[in-house]
Amino acid sequence: MINQLKESYGHIFEDGLLDEIVQVGTFKEIPEGFKMMEIGEYVKSMPLLISGVIKVLREDNEGDELLLYYLEKGETCSMTMTCCLGQKQSEIRAIAETDTKLIMIPVGKMEEWTAKYKSWRNFVFESYHNRINELLMTLDSIAFYQMDERLTQYLIEKVRVNDTDIINNTHQEIAYDLYTSRVVISRLLKKMEQLGKIELGRNYLKIINL
């Protein structure tokens, strides 16, 4: 675990903090599609991503979802930290977008390390900053962009985080992430195919030229 930890966080954390993470952290391997956190659950630990991607979603009163952001290697979830420190129930759902490796840190260590290690404080503040910027980008896309623009950006981001031009999602799953209907997504994807931007298959699509 120490080698993987140093590869992902050695440039961020000092050696003393890395040693403590190894002592108290729990290493986990999460398969693609696994629900790691559910809305309403109490959070007792926070993740440090070693590899893979996690998508974080919000749900409305009717059960419809909206993709908020992705977590990648070398990152953590600031909303998880907030729930940990405040001993509050989770307001997000977290699902493994790809096979993921991570280290779970007990909530009790977060405050201790904030006081003890400058690198941890900087990491926490940077995480909050990055997540707020991503939330603002999500808000901007809903408020200012047409659905075809949002869909294009969504597909580009999926290609980036998964490192493949094949997207293995149904039209309904894409619609859930973008907080819209399957009919709208299917119509826009068909139009994109006609323009030569994508190739549609059964429960997948291939990016050609976005």
PDB file of C-alpha atoms in Angstrom:
ATOM      1  CA  MET A   1       0.000   0.000   0.000  1.00  0.00           C
ATOM      2  CA  ILE A   2       2.841   2.393   0.824  1.00  0.00           C
ATOM      3  CA  ASN A   3       4.210   2.393  -2.737  1.00  0.00           C
ATOM      4  CA  GLN A   4       0.793   3.151  -4.262  1.00  0.00           C
ATOM      5  CA  LEU A   5       0.191   5.836  -1.640  1.00  0.00           C
ATOM      6  CA  LYS A   6       3.536   7.525  -2.350  1.00  0.00           C
ATOM      7  CA  GLU A   7       2.906   7.399  -6.096  1.00  0.00           C
ATOM      8  CA  SER A   8      -0.426   9.222  -5.723  1.00  0.00           C
ATOM      9  CA  TYR A   9       0.236  11.472  -2.717  1.00  0.00           C
ATOM     10  CA  GLY A  10       4.013  11.533  -2.160  1.00  0.00           C
ATOM     11  CA  HIS A  11       4.279  14.937  -3.843  1.00  0.00           C
ATOM     12  CA  ILE A  12       1.509  16.305  -1.580  1.00  0.00           C
ATOM     13  CA  PHE A  13       2.065  14.857   1.914  1.00  0.00           C
ATOM     14  CA  GLU A  14       5.198  14.783   4.051  1.00  0.00           C
ATOM     15  CA  ASP A  15       6.714  11.441   5.085  1.00  0.00           C
ATOM     16  CA  GLY A  16       5.311  11.554   8.637  1.00  0.00           C
ATOM     17  CA  LEU A  17       1.763  11.940   7.343  1.00  0.00           C
ATOM     18  CA  LEU A  18       2.247   9.181   4.771  1.00  0.00           C
ATOM     19  CA  ASP A  19       3.416   6.853   7.558  1.00  0.00           C
ATOM     20  CA  GLU A  20       0.325   7.648   9.640  1.00  0.00           C
ATOM     21  CA  ILE A  21      -1.978   7.060   6.683  1.00  0.00           C
ATOM     22  CA  VAL A  22      -0.438   3.605   6.242  1.00  0.00           C
ATOM     23  CA  GLN A  23      -0.943   2.863   9.939  1.00  0.00           C
ATOM     24  CA  VAL A  24      -4.606   3.878  10.238  1.00  0.00           C
ATOM     25  CA  GLY A  25      -5.921   3.704   6.662  1.00  0.00           C
ATOM     26  CA  THR A  26      -7.886   0.796   5.188  1.00  0.00           C
ATOM     27  CA  PHE A  27      -7.039  -0.162   1.612  1.00  0.00           C
ATOM     28  CA  LYS A  28     -10.027  -1.120  -0.565  1.00  0.00           C
ATOM     29  CA  GLU A  29     -10.581  -2.227  -4.138  1.00  0.00           C
ATOM     30  CA  ILE A  30     -14.004  -1.207  -5.477  1.00  0.00           C
ATOM     31  CA  PRO A  31     -15.502  -2.702  -8.675  1.00  0.00           C
ATOM     32  CA  GLU A  32     -17.037  -0.521 -11.384  1.00  0.00           C
ATOM     33  CA  GLY A  33     -20.664   0.341 -10.656  1.00  0.00           C
ATOM     34  CA  PHE A  34     -20.431  -0.298  -6.903  1.00  0.00           C
ATOM     35  CA  LYS A  35     -22.392   2.176  -4.765  1.00  0.00           C
ATOM     36  CA  MET A  36     -19.876   3.431  -2.227  1.00  0.00           C
ATOM     37  CA  MET A  37     -22.053   5.942  -0.427  1.00  0.00           C
ATOM     38  CA  GLU A  38     -25.797   6.467  -0.252  1.00  0.00           C
ATOM     39  CA  ILE A  39     -27.827   9.547   0.582  1.00  0.00           C
ATOM     40  CA  GLY A  40     -28.841   9.505   4.236  1.00  0.00           C
ATOM     41  CA  GLU A  41     -25.955   7.362   5.451  1.00  0.00           C
ATOM     42  CA  TYR A  42     -23.619   8.545   8.186  1.00  0.00           C
ATOM     43  CA  VAL A  43     -20.047   8.959   7.006  1.00  0.00           C
ATOM     44  CA  LYS A  44     -17.369   7.447   9.250  1.00  0.00           C
ATOM     45  CA  SER A  45     -14.359   7.696   6.947  1.00  0.00           C
ATOM     46  CA  MET A  46     -13.150   9.640   3.926  1.00  0.00           C
ATOM     47  CA  PRO A  47     -11.520   8.278   0.761  1.00  0.00           C
ATOM     48  CA  LEU A  48      -8.125   8.999  -0.724  1.00  0.00           C
ATOM     49  CA  LEU A  49      -8.166   7.788  -4.331  1.00  0.00           C
ATOM     50  CA  ILE A  50      -5.196   5.723  -5.449  1.00  0.00           C
ATOM     51  CA  SER A  51      -6.589   4.894  -8.882  1.00  0.00           C
ATOM     52  CA  GLY A  52      -9.876   4.906 -10.754  1.00  0.00           C
ATOM     53  CA  VAL A  53     -12.772   7.350 -10.895  1.00  0.00           C
ATOM     54  CA  ILE A  54     -15.787   7.956  -8.646  1.00  0.00           C
ATOM     55  CA  LYS A  55     -18.833   9.913  -9.753  1.00  0.00           C
ATOM     56  CA  VAL A  56     -20.744  11.976  -7.208  1.00  0.00           C
ATOM     57  CA  LEU A  57     -24.467  12.579  -7.680  1.00  0.00           C
ATOM     58  CA  ARG A  58     -27.288  14.543  -6.074  1.00  0.00           C
ATOM     59  CA  GLU A  59     -30.916  13.391  -5.931  1.00  0.00           C
ATOM     60  CA  ASP A  60     -34.114  15.471  -5.891  1.00  0.00           C
ATOM     61  CA  ASN A  61     -37.336  14.705  -4.000  1.00  0.00           C
ATOM     62  CA  GLU A  62     -38.642  12.633  -6.905  1.00  0.00           C
ATOM     63  CA  GLY A  63     -35.573  10.417  -7.106  1.00  0.00           C
ATOM     64  CA  ASP A  64     -34.041  12.002 -10.220  1.00  0.00           C
ATOM     65  CA  GLU A  65     -30.259  12.333 -10.209  1.00  0.00           C
ATOM     66  CA  LEU A  66     -27.780  14.973 -11.307  1.00  0.00           C
ATOM     67  CA  LEU A  67     -24.071  14.338 -11.825  1.00  0.00           C
ATOM     68  CA  LEU A  68     -22.115  16.844  -9.731  1.00  0.00           C
ATOM     69  CA  TYR A  69     -18.491  15.929 -10.418  1.00  0.00           C
ATOM     70  CA  TYR A  70     -15.914  13.148 -10.741  1.00  0.00           C
ATOM     71  CA  LEU A  71     -13.211  12.252  -8.231  1.00  0.00           C
ATOM     72  CA  GLU A  72      -9.913  11.012  -9.644  1.00  0.00           C
ATOM     73  CA  LYS A  73      -6.496   9.764  -8.530  1.00  0.00           C
ATOM     74  CA  GLY A  74      -4.942  11.992  -5.875  1.00  0.00           C
ATOM     75  CA  GLU A  75      -8.258  13.543  -4.829  1.00  0.00           C
ATOM     76  CA  THR A  76     -10.861  13.247  -2.094  1.00  0.00           C
ATOM     77  CA  CYS A  77     -14.457  14.333  -1.615  1.00  0.00           C
ATOM     78  CA  SER A  78     -14.899  17.603   0.284  1.00  0.00           C
ATOM     79  CA  MET A  79     -18.597  16.882   0.843  1.00  0.00           C
ATOM     80  CA  THR A  80     -17.581  13.660   2.588  1.00  0.00           C
ATOM     81  CA  MET A  81     -15.197  15.637   4.797  1.00  0.00           C
ATOM     82  CA  THR A  82     -17.997  18.035   5.728  1.00  0.00           C
ATOM     83  CA  CYS A  83     -20.298  15.180   6.716  1.00  0.00           C
ATOM     84  CA  CYS A  84     -17.508  13.508   8.704  1.00  0.00           C
ATOM     85  CA  LEU A  85     -16.586  16.597  10.691  1.00  0.00           C
ATOM     86  CA  GLY A  86     -20.189  17.592  11.318  1.00  0.00           C
ATOM     87  CA  GLN A  87     -21.343  14.023  11.995  1.00  0.00           C
ATOM     88  CA  LYS A  88     -24.126  14.596   9.478  1.00  0.00           C
ATOM     89  CA  GLN A  89     -25.877  12.283   7.072  1.00  0.00           C
ATOM     90  CA  SER A  90     -24.589  12.189   3.526  1.00  0.00           C
ATOM     91  CA  GLU A  91     -26.362  14.396   0.988  1.00  0.00           C
ATOM     92  CA  ILE A  92     -24.685  12.731  -2.003  1.00  0.00           C
ATOM     93  CA  ARG A  93     -24.472   9.350  -3.697  1.00  0.00           C
ATOM     94  CA  ALA A  94     -21.044   8.068  -4.749  1.00  0.00           C
ATOM     95  CA  ILE A  95     -20.634   5.330  -7.372  1.00  0.00           C
ATOM     96  CA  ALA A  96     -17.449   3.831  -8.806  1.00  0.00           C
ATOM     97  CA  GLU A  97     -17.277   4.970 -12.431  1.00  0.00           C
ATOM     98  CA  THR A  98     -14.380   2.557 -13.017  1.00  0.00           C
ATOM     99  CA  ASP A  99     -12.615  -0.110 -10.960  1.00  0.00           C
ATOM    100  CA  THR A 100     -11.169   1.926  -8.114  1.00  0.00           C
ATOM    101  CA  LYS A 101      -8.492   1.594  -5.450  1.00  0.00           C
ATOM    102  CA  LEU A 102      -8.623   3.840  -2.401  1.00  0.00           C
ATOM    103  CA  ILE A 103      -7.600   4.256   1.206  1.00  0.00           C
ATOM    104  CA  MET A 104     -10.306   5.031   3.764  1.00  0.00           C
ATOM    105  CA  ILE A 105      -9.236   7.415   6.549  1.00  0.00           C
ATOM    106  CA  PRO A 106     -11.069   7.321   9.932  1.00  0.00           C
ATOM    107  CA  VAL A 107     -12.968  10.517  10.680  1.00  0.00           C
ATOM    108  CA  GLY A 108     -11.136  10.972  13.984  1.00  0.00           C
ATOM    109  CA  LYS A 109      -7.835  11.591  12.194  1.00  0.00           C
ATOM    110  CA  MET A 110      -9.077  14.469  10.071  1.00  0.00           C
ATOM    111  CA  GLU A 111      -9.098  17.155  12.758  1.00  0.00           C
ATOM    112  CA  GLU A 112      -5.885  15.829  14.303  1.00  0.00           C
ATOM    113  CA  TRP A 113      -4.022  15.999  10.984  1.00  0.00           C
ATOM    114  CA  THR A 114      -5.441  19.439  10.182  1.00  0.00           C
ATOM    115  CA  ALA A 115      -3.710  20.777  13.284  1.00  0.00           C
ATOM    116  CA  LYS A 116      -0.586  18.641  12.921  1.00  0.00           C
ATOM    117  CA  TYR A 117       0.294  18.713   9.219  1.00  0.00           C
ATOM    118  CA  LYS A 118       0.400  21.764   6.969  1.00  0.00           C
ATOM    119  CA  SER A 119       0.274  19.554   3.865  1.00  0.00           C
ATOM    120  CA  TRP A 120      -3.004  18.015   5.069  1.00  0.00           C
ATOM    121  CA  ARG A 121      -4.523  21.454   5.704  1.00  0.00           C
ATOM    122  CA  ASN A 122      -3.506  22.589   2.226  1.00  0.00           C
ATOM    123  CA  PHE A 123      -4.912  19.388   0.706  1.00  0.00           C
ATOM    124  CA  VAL A 124      -8.262  19.872   2.456  1.00  0.00           C
ATOM    125  CA  PHE A 125      -8.555  23.542   1.425  1.00  0.00           C
ATOM    126  CA  GLU A 126      -7.533  22.727  -2.157  1.00  0.00           C
ATOM    127  CA  SER A 127     -10.148  19.971  -2.251  1.00  0.00           C
ATOM    128  CA  TYR A 128     -12.872  22.382  -1.151  1.00  0.00           C
ATOM    129  CA  HIS A 129     -11.714  24.905  -3.753  1.00  0.00           C
ATOM    130  CA  ASN A 130     -11.731  22.354  -6.577  1.00  0.00           C
ATOM    131  CA  ARG A 131     -15.130  20.905  -5.686  1.00  0.00           C
ATOM    132  CA  ILE A 132     -16.710  24.378  -5.408  1.00  0.00           C
ATOM    133  CA  ASN A 133     -15.368  25.254  -8.858  1.00  0.00           C
ATOM    134  CA  GLU A 134     -16.770  22.019 -10.284  1.00  0.00           C
ATOM    135  CA  LEU A 135     -20.153  22.660  -8.681  1.00  0.00           C
ATOM    136  CA  LEU A 136     -20.172  26.162 -10.181  1.00  0.00           C
ATOM    137  CA  MET A 137     -19.394  24.671 -13.590  1.00  0.00           C
ATOM    138  CA  THR A 138     -22.314  22.251 -13.179  1.00  0.00           C
ATOM    139  CA  LEU A 139     -24.588  25.116 -12.179  1.00  0.00           C
ATOM    140  CA  ASP A 140     -23.408  27.202 -15.145  1.00  0.00           C
ATOM    141  CA  SER A 141     -24.056  24.350 -17.560  1.00  0.00           C
ATOM    142  CA  ILE A 142     -27.639  23.990 -16.326  1.00  0.00           C
ATOM    143  CA  ALA A 143     -28.326  27.720 -16.267  1.00  0.00           C
ATOM    144  CA  PHE A 144     -26.574  28.883 -19.430  1.00  0.00           C
ATOM    145  CA  TYR A 145     -26.045  25.956 -21.812  1.00  0.00           C
ATOM    146  CA  GLN A 146     -28.469  24.168 -24.131  1.00  0.00           C
ATOM    147  CA  MET A 147     -28.883  20.430 -23.595  1.00  0.00           C
ATOM    148  CA  ASP A 148     -26.921  19.567 -26.748  1.00  0.00           C
ATOM    149  CA  GLU A 149     -23.953  21.563 -25.383  1.00  0.00           C
ATOM    150  CA  ARG A 150     -24.266  19.897 -21.983  1.00  0.00           C
ATOM    151  CA  LEU A 151     -24.387  16.464 -23.617  1.00  0.00           C
ATOM    152  CA  THR A 152     -21.279  17.194 -25.679  1.00  0.00           C
ATOM    153  CA  GLN A 153     -19.328  18.320 -22.608  1.00  0.00           C
ATOM    154  CA  TYR A 154     -20.580  15.297 -20.673  1.00  0.00           C
ATOM    155  CA  LEU A 155     -19.326  12.906 -23.355  1.00  0.00           C
ATOM    156  CA  ILE A 156     -15.961  14.663 -23.581  1.00  0.00           C
ATOM    157  CA  GLU A 157     -15.540  14.387 -19.802  1.00  0.00           C
ATOM    158  CA  LYS A 158     -16.551  10.697 -19.845  1.00  0.00           C
ATOM    159  CA  VAL A 159     -13.893  10.005 -22.465  1.00  0.00           C
ATOM    160  CA  ARG A 160     -11.287  11.858 -20.385  1.00  0.00           C
ATOM    161  CA  VAL A 161     -11.945  10.190 -17.026  1.00  0.00           C
ATOM    162  CA  ASN A 162     -12.373   6.693 -18.492  1.00  0.00           C
ATOM    163  CA  ASP A 163      -9.497   7.070 -20.965  1.00  0.00           C
ATOM    164  CA  THR A 164     -11.463   5.417 -23.793  1.00  0.00           C
ATOM    165  CA  ASP A 165     -13.622   6.588 -26.682  1.00  0.00           C
ATOM    166  CA  ILE A 166     -16.189   3.847 -25.943  1.00  0.00           C
ATOM    167  CA  ILE A 167     -18.900   4.909 -23.472  1.00  0.00           C
ATOM    168  CA  ASN A 168     -20.752   1.925 -22.016  1.00  0.00           C
ATOM    169  CA  ASN A 169     -23.912   3.648 -20.826  1.00  0.00           C
ATOM    170  CA  THR A 170     -27.529   3.405 -21.872  1.00  0.00           C
ATOM    171  CA  HIS A 171     -29.427   6.481 -23.017  1.00  0.00           C
ATOM    172  CA  GLN A 172     -31.382   6.314 -19.754  1.00  0.00           C
ATOM    173  CA  GLU A 173     -28.207   6.331 -17.648  1.00  0.00           C
ATOM    174  CA  ILE A 174     -26.909   9.376 -19.509  1.00  0.00           C
ATOM    175  CA  ALA A 175     -30.274  11.064 -19.022  1.00  0.00           C
ATOM    176  CA  TYR A 176     -30.090  10.412 -15.262  1.00  0.00           C
ATOM    177  CA  ASP A 177     -26.636  12.007 -15.049  1.00  0.00           C
ATOM    178  CA  LEU A 178     -27.800  15.092 -16.964  1.00  0.00           C
ATOM    179  CA  TYR A 179     -31.134  15.408 -15.156  1.00  0.00           C
ATOM    180  CA  THR A 180     -33.257  15.100 -18.284  1.00  0.00           C
ATOM    181  CA  SER A 181     -35.382  12.522 -20.104  1.00  0.00           C
ATOM    182  CA  ARG A 182     -34.262   9.507 -22.135  1.00  0.00           C
ATOM    183  CA  VAL A 183     -36.278  10.745 -25.128  1.00  0.00           C
ATOM    184  CA  VAL A 184     -34.306  14.000 -25.228  1.00  0.00           C
ATOM    185  CA  ILE A 185     -30.957  12.204 -24.946  1.00  0.00           C
ATOM    186  CA  SER A 186     -31.863   9.647 -27.613  1.00  0.00           C
ATOM    187  CA  ARG A 187     -32.906  12.405 -30.022  1.00  0.00           C
ATOM    188  CA  LEU A 188     -29.699  14.393 -29.472  1.00  0.00           C
ATOM    189  CA  LEU A 189     -27.470  11.320 -29.762  1.00  0.00           C
ATOM    190  CA  LYS A 190     -29.154  10.329 -33.017  1.00  0.00           C
ATOM    191  CA  LYS A 191     -28.529  13.833 -34.361  1.00  0.00           C
ATOM    192  CA  MET A 192     -24.872  13.610 -33.304  1.00  0.00           C
ATOM    193  CA  GLU A 193     -24.581  10.277 -35.112  1.00  0.00           C
ATOM    194  CA  GLN A 194     -26.040  11.780 -38.284  1.00  0.00           C
ATOM    195  CA  LEU A 195     -23.414  14.537 -38.073  1.00  0.00           C
ATOM    196  CA  GLY A 196     -20.661  11.929 -37.827  1.00  0.00           C
ATOM    197  CA  LYS A 197     -19.697  12.874 -34.272  1.00  0.00           C
ATOM    198  CA  ILE A 198     -20.499   9.518 -32.650  1.00  0.00           C
ATOM    199  CA  GLU A 199     -21.392   5.937 -33.529  1.00  0.00           C
ATOM    200  CA  LEU A 200     -24.329   4.399 -31.664  1.00  0.00           C
ATOM    201  CA  GLY A 201     -24.449   0.752 -30.576  1.00  0.00           C
ATOM    202  CA  ARG A 202     -26.542  -1.320 -28.205  1.00  0.00           C
ATOM    203  CA  ASN A 203     -26.014   0.137 -24.719  1.00  0.00           C
ATOM    204  CA  TYR A 204     -22.835   1.911 -25.808  1.00  0.00           C
ATOM    205  CA  LEU A 205     -21.588   4.673 -28.063  1.00  0.00           C
ATOM    206  CA  LYS A 206     -18.245   5.456 -29.688  1.00  0.00           C
ATOM    207  CA  ILE A 207     -16.846   8.938 -29.968  1.00  0.00           C
ATOM    208  CA  ILE A 208     -15.733   9.781 -33.507  1.00  0.00           C
ATOM    209  CA  ASN A 209     -15.217  13.553 -33.629  1.00  0.00           C
ATOM    210  CA  LEU A 210     -16.449  15.844 -30.855  1.00  0.00           C
TER     211      LEU A 210
END
